[in-house]
Short mmCIF file of C-alpha atoms in Angstrom, two decimals:
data_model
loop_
_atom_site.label_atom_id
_atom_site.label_comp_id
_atom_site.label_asym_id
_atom_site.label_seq_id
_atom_site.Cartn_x
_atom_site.Cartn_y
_atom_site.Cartn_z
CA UNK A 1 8.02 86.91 206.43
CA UNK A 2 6.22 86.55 202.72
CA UNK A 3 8.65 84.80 200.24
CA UNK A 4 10.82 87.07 197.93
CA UNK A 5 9.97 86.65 194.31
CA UNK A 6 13.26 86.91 191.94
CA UNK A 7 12.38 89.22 188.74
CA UNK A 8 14.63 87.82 186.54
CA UNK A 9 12.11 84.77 186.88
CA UNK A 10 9.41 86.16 186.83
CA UNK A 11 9.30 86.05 182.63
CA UNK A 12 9.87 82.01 182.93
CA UNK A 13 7.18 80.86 185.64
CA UNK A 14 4.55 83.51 183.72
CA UNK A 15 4.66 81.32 180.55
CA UNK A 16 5.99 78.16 182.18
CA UNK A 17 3.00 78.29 184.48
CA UNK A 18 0.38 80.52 183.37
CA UNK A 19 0.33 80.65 179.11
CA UNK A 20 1.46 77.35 178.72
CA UNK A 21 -0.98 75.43 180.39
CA UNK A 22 -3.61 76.76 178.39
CA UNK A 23 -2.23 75.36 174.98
CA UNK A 24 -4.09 76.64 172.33
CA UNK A 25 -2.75 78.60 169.23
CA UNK A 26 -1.97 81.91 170.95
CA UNK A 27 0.74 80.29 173.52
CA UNK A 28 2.37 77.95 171.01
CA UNK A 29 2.86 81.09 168.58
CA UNK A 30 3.84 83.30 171.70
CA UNK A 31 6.90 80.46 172.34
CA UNK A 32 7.33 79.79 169.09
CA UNK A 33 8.43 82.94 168.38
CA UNK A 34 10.71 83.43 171.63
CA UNK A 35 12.42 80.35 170.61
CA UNK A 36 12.74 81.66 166.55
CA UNK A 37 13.73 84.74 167.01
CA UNK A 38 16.19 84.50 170.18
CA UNK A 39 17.82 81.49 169.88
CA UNK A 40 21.68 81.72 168.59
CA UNK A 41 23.27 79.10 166.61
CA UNK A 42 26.90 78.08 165.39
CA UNK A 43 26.84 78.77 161.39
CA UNK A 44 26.89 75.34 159.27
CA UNK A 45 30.48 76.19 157.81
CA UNK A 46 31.72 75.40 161.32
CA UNK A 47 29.75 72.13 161.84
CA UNK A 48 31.12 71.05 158.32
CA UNK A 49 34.33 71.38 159.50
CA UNK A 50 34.24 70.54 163.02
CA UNK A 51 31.16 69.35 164.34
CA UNK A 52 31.97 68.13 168.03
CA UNK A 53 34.09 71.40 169.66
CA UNK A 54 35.35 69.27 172.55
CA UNK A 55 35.02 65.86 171.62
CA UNK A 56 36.95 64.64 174.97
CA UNK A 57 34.50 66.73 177.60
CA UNK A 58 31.45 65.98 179.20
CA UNK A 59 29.50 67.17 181.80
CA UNK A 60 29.03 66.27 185.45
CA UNK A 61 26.81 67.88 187.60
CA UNK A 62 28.17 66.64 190.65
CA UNK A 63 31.62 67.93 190.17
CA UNK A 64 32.60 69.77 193.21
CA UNK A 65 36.04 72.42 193.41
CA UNK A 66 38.90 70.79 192.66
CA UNK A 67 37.21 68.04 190.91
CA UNK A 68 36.59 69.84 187.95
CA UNK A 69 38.50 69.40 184.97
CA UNK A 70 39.45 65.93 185.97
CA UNK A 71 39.04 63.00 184.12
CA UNK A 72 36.31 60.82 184.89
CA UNK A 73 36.71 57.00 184.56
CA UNK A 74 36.38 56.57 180.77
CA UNK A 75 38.86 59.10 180.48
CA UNK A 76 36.58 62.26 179.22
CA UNK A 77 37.16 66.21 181.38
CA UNK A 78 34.96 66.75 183.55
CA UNK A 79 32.89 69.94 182.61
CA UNK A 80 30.36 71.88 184.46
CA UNK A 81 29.39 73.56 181.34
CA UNK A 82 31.73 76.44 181.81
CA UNK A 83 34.13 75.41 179.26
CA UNK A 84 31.38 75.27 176.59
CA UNK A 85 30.04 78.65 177.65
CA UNK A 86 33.25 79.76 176.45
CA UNK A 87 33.10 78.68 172.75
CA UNK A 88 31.85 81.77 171.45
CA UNK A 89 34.60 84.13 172.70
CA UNK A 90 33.78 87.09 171.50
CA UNK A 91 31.82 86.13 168.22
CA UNK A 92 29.53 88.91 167.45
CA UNK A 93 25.95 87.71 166.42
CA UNK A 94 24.39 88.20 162.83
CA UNK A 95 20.62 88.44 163.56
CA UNK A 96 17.64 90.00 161.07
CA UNK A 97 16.29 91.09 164.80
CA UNK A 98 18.21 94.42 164.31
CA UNK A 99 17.29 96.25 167.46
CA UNK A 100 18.28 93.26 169.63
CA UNK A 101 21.04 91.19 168.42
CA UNK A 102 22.51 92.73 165.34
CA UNK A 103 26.77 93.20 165.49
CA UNK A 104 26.87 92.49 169.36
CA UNK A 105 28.29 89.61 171.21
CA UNK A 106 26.97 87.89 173.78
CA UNK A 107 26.70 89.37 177.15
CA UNK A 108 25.62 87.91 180.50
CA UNK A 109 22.11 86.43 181.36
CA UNK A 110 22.62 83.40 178.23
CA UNK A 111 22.24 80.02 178.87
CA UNK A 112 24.49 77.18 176.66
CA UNK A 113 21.43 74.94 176.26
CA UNK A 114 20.80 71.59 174.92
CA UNK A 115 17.79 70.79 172.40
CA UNK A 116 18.24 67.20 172.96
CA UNK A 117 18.58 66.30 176.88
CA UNK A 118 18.01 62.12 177.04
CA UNK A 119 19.25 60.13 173.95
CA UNK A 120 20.15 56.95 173.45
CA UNK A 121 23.39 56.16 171.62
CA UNK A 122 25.61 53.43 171.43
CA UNK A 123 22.46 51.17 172.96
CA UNK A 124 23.02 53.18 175.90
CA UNK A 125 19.86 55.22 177.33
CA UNK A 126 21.53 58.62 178.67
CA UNK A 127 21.83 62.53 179.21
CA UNK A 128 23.28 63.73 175.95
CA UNK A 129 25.81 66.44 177.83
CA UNK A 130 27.08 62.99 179.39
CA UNK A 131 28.55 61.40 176.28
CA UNK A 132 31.68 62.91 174.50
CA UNK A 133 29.80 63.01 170.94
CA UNK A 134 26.88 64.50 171.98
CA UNK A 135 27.68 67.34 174.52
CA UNK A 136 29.51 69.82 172.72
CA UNK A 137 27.68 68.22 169.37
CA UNK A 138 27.11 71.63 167.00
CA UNK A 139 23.63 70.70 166.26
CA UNK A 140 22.56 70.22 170.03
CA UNK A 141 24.08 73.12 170.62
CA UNK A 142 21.96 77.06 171.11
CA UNK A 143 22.16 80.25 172.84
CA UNK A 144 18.91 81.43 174.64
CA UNK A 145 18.49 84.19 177.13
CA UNK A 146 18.42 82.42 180.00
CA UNK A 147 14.40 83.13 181.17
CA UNK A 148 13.63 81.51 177.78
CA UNK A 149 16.16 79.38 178.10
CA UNK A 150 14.62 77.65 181.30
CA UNK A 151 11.10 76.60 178.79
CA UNK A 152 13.60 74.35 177.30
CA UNK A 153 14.54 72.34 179.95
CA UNK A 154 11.67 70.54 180.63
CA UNK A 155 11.74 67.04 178.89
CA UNK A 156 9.47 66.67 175.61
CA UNK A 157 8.35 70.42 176.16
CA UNK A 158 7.02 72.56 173.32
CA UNK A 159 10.23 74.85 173.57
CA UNK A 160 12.49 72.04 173.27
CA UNK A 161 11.04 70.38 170.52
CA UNK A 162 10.92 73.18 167.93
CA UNK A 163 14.38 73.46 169.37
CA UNK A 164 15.13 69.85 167.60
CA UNK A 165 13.05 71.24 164.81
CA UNK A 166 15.41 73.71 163.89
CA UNK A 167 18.33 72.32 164.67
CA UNK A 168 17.45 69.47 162.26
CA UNK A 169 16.56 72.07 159.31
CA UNK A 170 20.06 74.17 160.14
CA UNK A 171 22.30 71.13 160.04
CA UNK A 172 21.05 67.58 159.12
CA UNK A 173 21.43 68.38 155.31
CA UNK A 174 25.06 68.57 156.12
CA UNK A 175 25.23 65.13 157.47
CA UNK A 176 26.30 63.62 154.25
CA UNK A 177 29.34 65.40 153.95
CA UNK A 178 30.91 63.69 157.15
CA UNK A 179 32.33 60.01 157.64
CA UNK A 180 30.07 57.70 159.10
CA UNK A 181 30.90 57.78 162.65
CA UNK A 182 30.01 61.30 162.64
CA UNK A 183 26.82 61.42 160.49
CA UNK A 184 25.84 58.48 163.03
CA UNK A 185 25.82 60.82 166.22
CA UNK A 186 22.17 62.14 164.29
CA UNK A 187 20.63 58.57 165.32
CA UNK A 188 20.21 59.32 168.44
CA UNK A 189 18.66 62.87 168.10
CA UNK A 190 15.05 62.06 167.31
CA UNK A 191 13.33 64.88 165.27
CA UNK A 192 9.49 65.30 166.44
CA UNK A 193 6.65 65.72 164.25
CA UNK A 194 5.98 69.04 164.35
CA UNK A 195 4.99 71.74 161.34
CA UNK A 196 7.23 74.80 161.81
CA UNK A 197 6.89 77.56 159.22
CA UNK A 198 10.36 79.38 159.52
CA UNK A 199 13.40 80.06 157.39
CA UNK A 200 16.86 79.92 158.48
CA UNK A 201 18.31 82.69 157.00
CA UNK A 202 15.79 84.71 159.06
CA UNK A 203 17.26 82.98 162.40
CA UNK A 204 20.81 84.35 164.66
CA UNK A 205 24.21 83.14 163.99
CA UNK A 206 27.23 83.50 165.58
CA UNK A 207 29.79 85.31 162.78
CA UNK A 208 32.48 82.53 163.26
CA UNK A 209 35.25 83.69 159.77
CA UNK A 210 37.25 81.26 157.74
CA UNK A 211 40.22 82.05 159.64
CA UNK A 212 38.33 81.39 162.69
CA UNK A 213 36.91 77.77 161.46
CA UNK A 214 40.48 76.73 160.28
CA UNK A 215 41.76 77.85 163.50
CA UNK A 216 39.64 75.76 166.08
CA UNK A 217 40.33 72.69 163.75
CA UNK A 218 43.90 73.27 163.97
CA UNK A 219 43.44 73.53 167.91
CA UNK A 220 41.42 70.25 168.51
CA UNK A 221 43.65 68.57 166.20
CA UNK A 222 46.76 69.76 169.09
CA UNK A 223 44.59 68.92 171.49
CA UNK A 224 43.18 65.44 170.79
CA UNK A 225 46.86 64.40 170.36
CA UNK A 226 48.08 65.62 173.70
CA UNK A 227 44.81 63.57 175.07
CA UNK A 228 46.20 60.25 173.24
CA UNK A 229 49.83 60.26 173.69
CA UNK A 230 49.04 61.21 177.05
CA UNK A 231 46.92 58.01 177.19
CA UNK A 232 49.19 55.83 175.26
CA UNK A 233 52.48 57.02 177.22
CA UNK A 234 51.28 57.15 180.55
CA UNK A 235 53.25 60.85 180.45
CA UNK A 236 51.70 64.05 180.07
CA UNK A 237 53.72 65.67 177.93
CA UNK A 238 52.89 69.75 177.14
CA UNK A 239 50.26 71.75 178.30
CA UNK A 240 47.03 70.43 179.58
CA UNK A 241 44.28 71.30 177.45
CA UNK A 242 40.96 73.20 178.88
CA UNK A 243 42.34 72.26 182.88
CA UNK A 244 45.31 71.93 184.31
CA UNK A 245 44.61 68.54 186.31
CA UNK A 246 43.33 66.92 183.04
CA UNK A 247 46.36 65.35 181.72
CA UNK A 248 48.06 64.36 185.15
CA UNK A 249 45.34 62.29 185.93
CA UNK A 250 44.09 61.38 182.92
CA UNK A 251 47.76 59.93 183.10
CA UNK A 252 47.12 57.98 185.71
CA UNK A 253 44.28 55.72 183.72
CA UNK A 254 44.83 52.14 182.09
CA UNK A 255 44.94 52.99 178.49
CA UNK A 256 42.47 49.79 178.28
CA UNK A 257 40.17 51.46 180.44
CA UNK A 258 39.93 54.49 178.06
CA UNK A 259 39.59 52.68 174.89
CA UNK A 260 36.34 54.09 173.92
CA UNK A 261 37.83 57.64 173.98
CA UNK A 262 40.55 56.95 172.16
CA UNK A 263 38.88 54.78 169.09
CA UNK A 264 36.46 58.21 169.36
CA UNK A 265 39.20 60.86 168.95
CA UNK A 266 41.44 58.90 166.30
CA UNK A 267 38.41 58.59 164.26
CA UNK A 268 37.53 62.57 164.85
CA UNK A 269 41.32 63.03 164.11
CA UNK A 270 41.14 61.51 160.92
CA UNK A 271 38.38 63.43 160.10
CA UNK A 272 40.43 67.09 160.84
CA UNK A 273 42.99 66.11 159.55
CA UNK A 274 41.58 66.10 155.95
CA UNK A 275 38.83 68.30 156.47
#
């Protein structure tokens, strides 16, 4: 029997396979353009004021069932990226690109990508979704349909560097308006060398309100300190944030052990708290 060919990927291997290969002028445009005008970003008013959305997660592709939302051994939940497909809620999208985007909210078929994949931080050579600073990280953080989304994956691709491109022009003049620990994180997102003609008012945003900003600050802040009295008591006291089994076990863990995680979220604390 011939192989069956899945349509919804048919989009991806065409330009993955067939347009890309050739690059000259007419394919960089053609993704250029796929990545401008679809991608979805968080507005800057939200990475001002709360730049990592779950600054004790990280993601573990080998999670299996009841293993997710446990703590790994540093302490961070164990994602599979389903928690941080959930940030937008219900967000509707402002987008110039009228006749696709404009006053809806996302829908099925979008990927929660990554413009930066391998980073190295903290001396460390690693995935970024595998480090608690970098995986929910506003600026590393875009909504792509999901064919397009694929283009991005690939390591030093086209697609993924006007990715960093953009990100970089969206947020990075922001930088100086956070403490140092924070305006660090942008060390180990290298920005490649590429000339992109594009402005960003002309580029998708979530609509995230006032109300809404003050309102996930006001929820990390609850949540970071059930993750370090849990840690520091050896209790876990109130509900579990994001999972049930994360505070039982994360219970369970020398507070030594976790140390990283907690000099991390007392530092992001501080930083809400006066925000």
């Amino acid at each position: 029997m011939p192989r069956r060919i899945d349509g919804n990927n048919a989009l991806y291997h065409y330009i993955q396979k067939i347009i890309l290969p050739r690059d000259d002028p007419f394919s960089r445009e053609l993704v250029t353009r796929l990545i401008l005008d679809l991608s979805i970003w968080f507005p800057p008013e939200l990475y001002r004021a709360a730049p990592v959305l779950l600054p004790f997660c990280v993601r573990d592709s080998a999670i299996k069932g009841k293993e997710w939302g446990s703590p790994n051994e540093e302490g961070c939940l164990r994602d599979n990226n389903s928690i941080l497909k959930l940030l937008v809620g219900s967000y509707t999208i402002r987008s110039p690109l009228t006749v696709v985007y404009a006053r809806h909210a996302r829908g099925r078929n979008f990927t929660a990508s990554h413009a930066w994949r391998k980073i190295s931080i903290e001396g460390r050579s690693q995935y970024a979704t595998t480090h608690p600073k970098t995986y929910s990280f506003i600026p590393n953080l875009v909504w792509l349909p999901a064919q397009v989304a694929k283009l991005t994956d690939h390591e030093g691709s086209y697609a993924q560097r006007i990715l960093q491109v953009v990100s970089h022009r969206i947020y990075r003049c922001h930088a100086h308006e956070h403490p140092p620990e924070l305006a660090s994180i942008w060390d180990a997102l290298p920005v490649p060398e590429i000339e992109l003609d594009f402005q960003t008012d002309h580029l998708s945003f979530f609509e995230v309100s006032a109300r809404s900003v003050k309102m996930r600050r006001n929820i990390l802040l609850r949540e970071i300190e059930l993750v370090l009295n849990t840690l520091e008591t050896g209790q876990a006291a109130g509900d579990s944030p994001r999972s049930f089994r994360y505070l039982p076990a994360l219970a369970r863990i020398p507070y030594g052990q976790a140390a990283g995680l907690v000099a991390w979220l007392e530092s992001y604390r501080d930083f809400l708290s006066v925000a």
